[in-house]
Amino acid sequence: MLESLMHNFANIKTIKYTIAQATTQSNALNDIAFNPSNITDSGGILISVVGYVVVFAALVLLYYFFANITKLINYNLKRKLKSKGQETENIEVDDISVPGEVAAAISTMLSLHFADLHDYESTILTIKKVQRPYSPWSSKIYGLREYPRK
């Protein structure tokens, strides 16, 4: 009984110490403030500006890439047709490209086709009864039926 009281007392002391530590650390977090002089001393503004410029330049490059990818595809298609000996002068861009409605219909059909592939399952259900070897470890016949003497 005395040991359990001492154990509980030790737990209470530990809890009080933990609460005291948490309150001092939370006060320390309130002392943190934004100080611009710390940024200029370490070159943080330069790093921030370079980071913004890199991200903006990447976005601009991606915009131009996606805006001109159809022209690149049409150029490659015309070059292949020309190498095969077919006439490319009379082919317009609209003749080569696929209309949006057709592309949407094709993509919808492909999506539906690939979504239905995993739904076909075998309809044969088999339940196999597993025969486990006899193990006396969980057998009740070996349990104690009488209380042992103390």
Coordinates of C-alpha atoms in Angstrom, one line a residue:
M1 CA 0.0 0.0 0.0
L2 CA 2.8 2.4 0.9
E3 CA 4.6 1.6 -2.3
S4 CA 1.6 2.4 -4.4
L5 CA 1.2 5.8 -2.6
M6 CA 4.9 6.6 -3.2
H7 CA 4.5 5.6 -6.8
N8 CA 1.4 7.9 -7.2
F9 CA 3.4 10.7 -5.5
A10 CA 6.2 10.3 -7.9
N11 CA 3.7 10.4 -10.8
I12 CA 2.2 13.6 -9.4
K13 CA 5.7 15.2 -9.1
T14 CA 6.4 14.2 -12.7
I15 CA 3.2 15.7 -13.9
K16 CA 3.9 19.0 -12.1
Y17 CA 7.4 19.1 -13.6
T18 CA 6.0 18.5 -17.1
I19 CA 3.4 21.2 -16.7
A20 CA 6.0 23.7 -15.5
Q21 CA 8.2 22.8 -18.5
A22 CA 5.3 23.3 -20.9
T23 CA 4.4 26.7 -19.5
T24 CA 8.0 28.0 -19.7
Q25 CA 8.3 26.7 -23.3
S26 CA 5.0 28.2 -24.3
N27 CA 6.2 31.6 -23.0
A28 CA 9.4 31.2 -24.9
L29 CA 7.3 30.7 -28.1
N30 CA 5.6 34.0 -27.5
D31 CA 8.9 35.8 -27.4
I32 CA 9.6 35.0 -31.1
A33 CA 9.1 38.1 -33.3
F34 CA 9.7 39.0 -36.9
N35 CA 12.9 41.0 -37.2
P36 CA 13.8 42.2 -40.7
S37 CA 17.4 42.8 -39.8
N38 CA 17.9 39.1 -39.4
I39 CA 16.9 38.6 -43.0
T40 CA 19.2 41.1 -44.6
D41 CA 22.2 39.9 -42.6
S42 CA 22.0 36.4 -43.9
G43 CA 21.0 37.2 -47.5
G44 CA 17.4 35.9 -47.1
I45 CA 15.9 38.5 -49.3
L46 CA 18.3 37.6 -52.1
I47 CA 17.4 33.9 -51.7
S48 CA 13.6 34.8 -51.7
V49 CA 13.9 36.9 -54.8
V50 CA 15.9 34.3 -56.7
G51 CA 13.3 31.6 -55.7
Y52 CA 10.4 33.7 -56.9
V53 CA 12.1 34.4 -60.2
V54 CA 12.9 30.8 -60.8
V55 CA 9.3 29.7 -60.1
F56 CA 7.9 32.5 -62.3
A57 CA 10.3 31.6 -65.2
A58 CA 9.3 27.9 -64.9
L59 CA 5.6 28.8 -65.1
V60 CA 6.2 31.0 -68.2
L61 CA 8.2 28.2 -69.9
L62 CA 5.4 25.7 -69.1
Y63 CA 2.8 28.1 -70.5
Y64 CA 4.7 28.5 -73.8
F65 CA 5.4 24.8 -74.0
F66 CA 1.7 23.9 -73.6
A67 CA 0.5 26.7 -75.9
N68 CA 2.8 25.5 -78.7
I69 CA 2.7 21.8 -78.3
T70 CA -0.1 21.4 -81.0
K71 CA 2.1 23.3 -83.5
L72 CA 5.0 21.0 -82.7
I73 CA 2.8 17.9 -83.2
N74 CA 1.4 19.2 -86.5
Y75 CA 4.9 20.0 -87.7
N76 CA 6.1 16.5 -86.9
L77 CA 3.0 15.0 -88.7
K78 CA 3.6 17.1 -91.8
R79 CA 7.3 16.1 -91.8
K80 CA 6.4 12.4 -91.6
L81 CA 3.8 12.8 -94.4
K82 CA 6.4 14.6 -96.5
S83 CA 8.9 11.9 -96.0
K84 CA 6.4 9.3 -97.2
G85 CA 5.9 11.3 -100.3
Q86 CA 2.4 12.6 -99.6
E87 CA 1.4 16.1 -100.3
T88 CA 1.4 18.4 -97.3
E89 CA 0.8 21.8 -98.9
N90 CA -3.0 21.4 -99.1
I91 CA -3.4 20.0 -95.6
E92 CA -4.6 22.5 -93.1
V93 CA -4.2 22.3 -89.3
D94 CA -7.9 21.6 -88.9
D95 CA -7.6 18.5 -91.2
I96 CA -4.9 17.0 -89.0
S97 CA -6.4 17.7 -85.6
V98 CA -9.2 15.8 -84.0
P99 CA -12.3 17.7 -83.0
G100 CA -12.9 18.1 -79.2
E101 CA -16.2 16.2 -79.3
V102 CA -14.5 13.2 -80.9
A103 CA -11.6 13.3 -78.4
A104 CA -14.0 13.5 -75.5
A105 CA -16.1 10.5 -76.8
I106 CA -12.9 8.4 -77.3
S107 CA -11.6 9.2 -73.9
T108 CA -14.9 8.5 -72.2
M109 CA -15.2 5.1 -74.0
L110 CA -11.6 4.2 -73.0
S111 CA -12.3 5.2 -69.4
L112 CA -15.5 3.1 -69.2
H113 CA -13.7 0.2 -70.9
F114 CA -10.8 0.2 -68.4
A115 CA -13.0 0.8 -65.4
D116 CA -15.1 -2.3 -66.2
L117 CA -12.2 -4.7 -66.6
H118 CA -11.8 -5.4 -63.0
D119 CA -15.5 -6.0 -62.4
Y120 CA -15.7 -9.4 -64.1
E121 CA -15.0 -11.9 -61.4
S122 CA -15.5 -15.6 -61.3
T123 CA -18.8 -16.6 -60.0
I124 CA -17.6 -19.9 -58.5
L125 CA -17.4 -19.8 -54.7
T126 CA -15.3 -22.4 -53.0
I127 CA -15.2 -22.9 -49.3
K128 CA -12.4 -25.1 -48.2
K129 CA -12.5 -26.5 -44.7
V130 CA -9.1 -26.4 -43.2
Q131 CA -8.1 -29.5 -41.2
R132 CA -5.8 -28.4 -38.4
P133 CA -3.6 -30.8 -36.6
Y134 CA -4.6 -31.6 -33.0
S135 CA -2.8 -29.5 -30.5
P136 CA -3.2 -30.0 -26.7
W137 CA -2.2 -26.4 -25.9
S138 CA -5.8 -25.1 -26.2
S139 CA -7.5 -28.3 -25.1
K140 CA -9.9 -27.9 -22.1
I141 CA -9.5 -31.5 -20.9
Y142 CA -6.0 -30.7 -19.6
G143 CA -7.2 -27.6 -17.6
L144 CA -7.5 -27.5 -13.8
R145 CA -10.8 -28.7 -12.5
E146 CA -9.9 -28.2 -8.8
Y147 CA -8.3 -25.3 -7.2
P148 CA -4.7 -26.0 -6.2
R149 CA -3.8 -26.0 -2.6
K150 CA -2.2 -22.9 -1.2

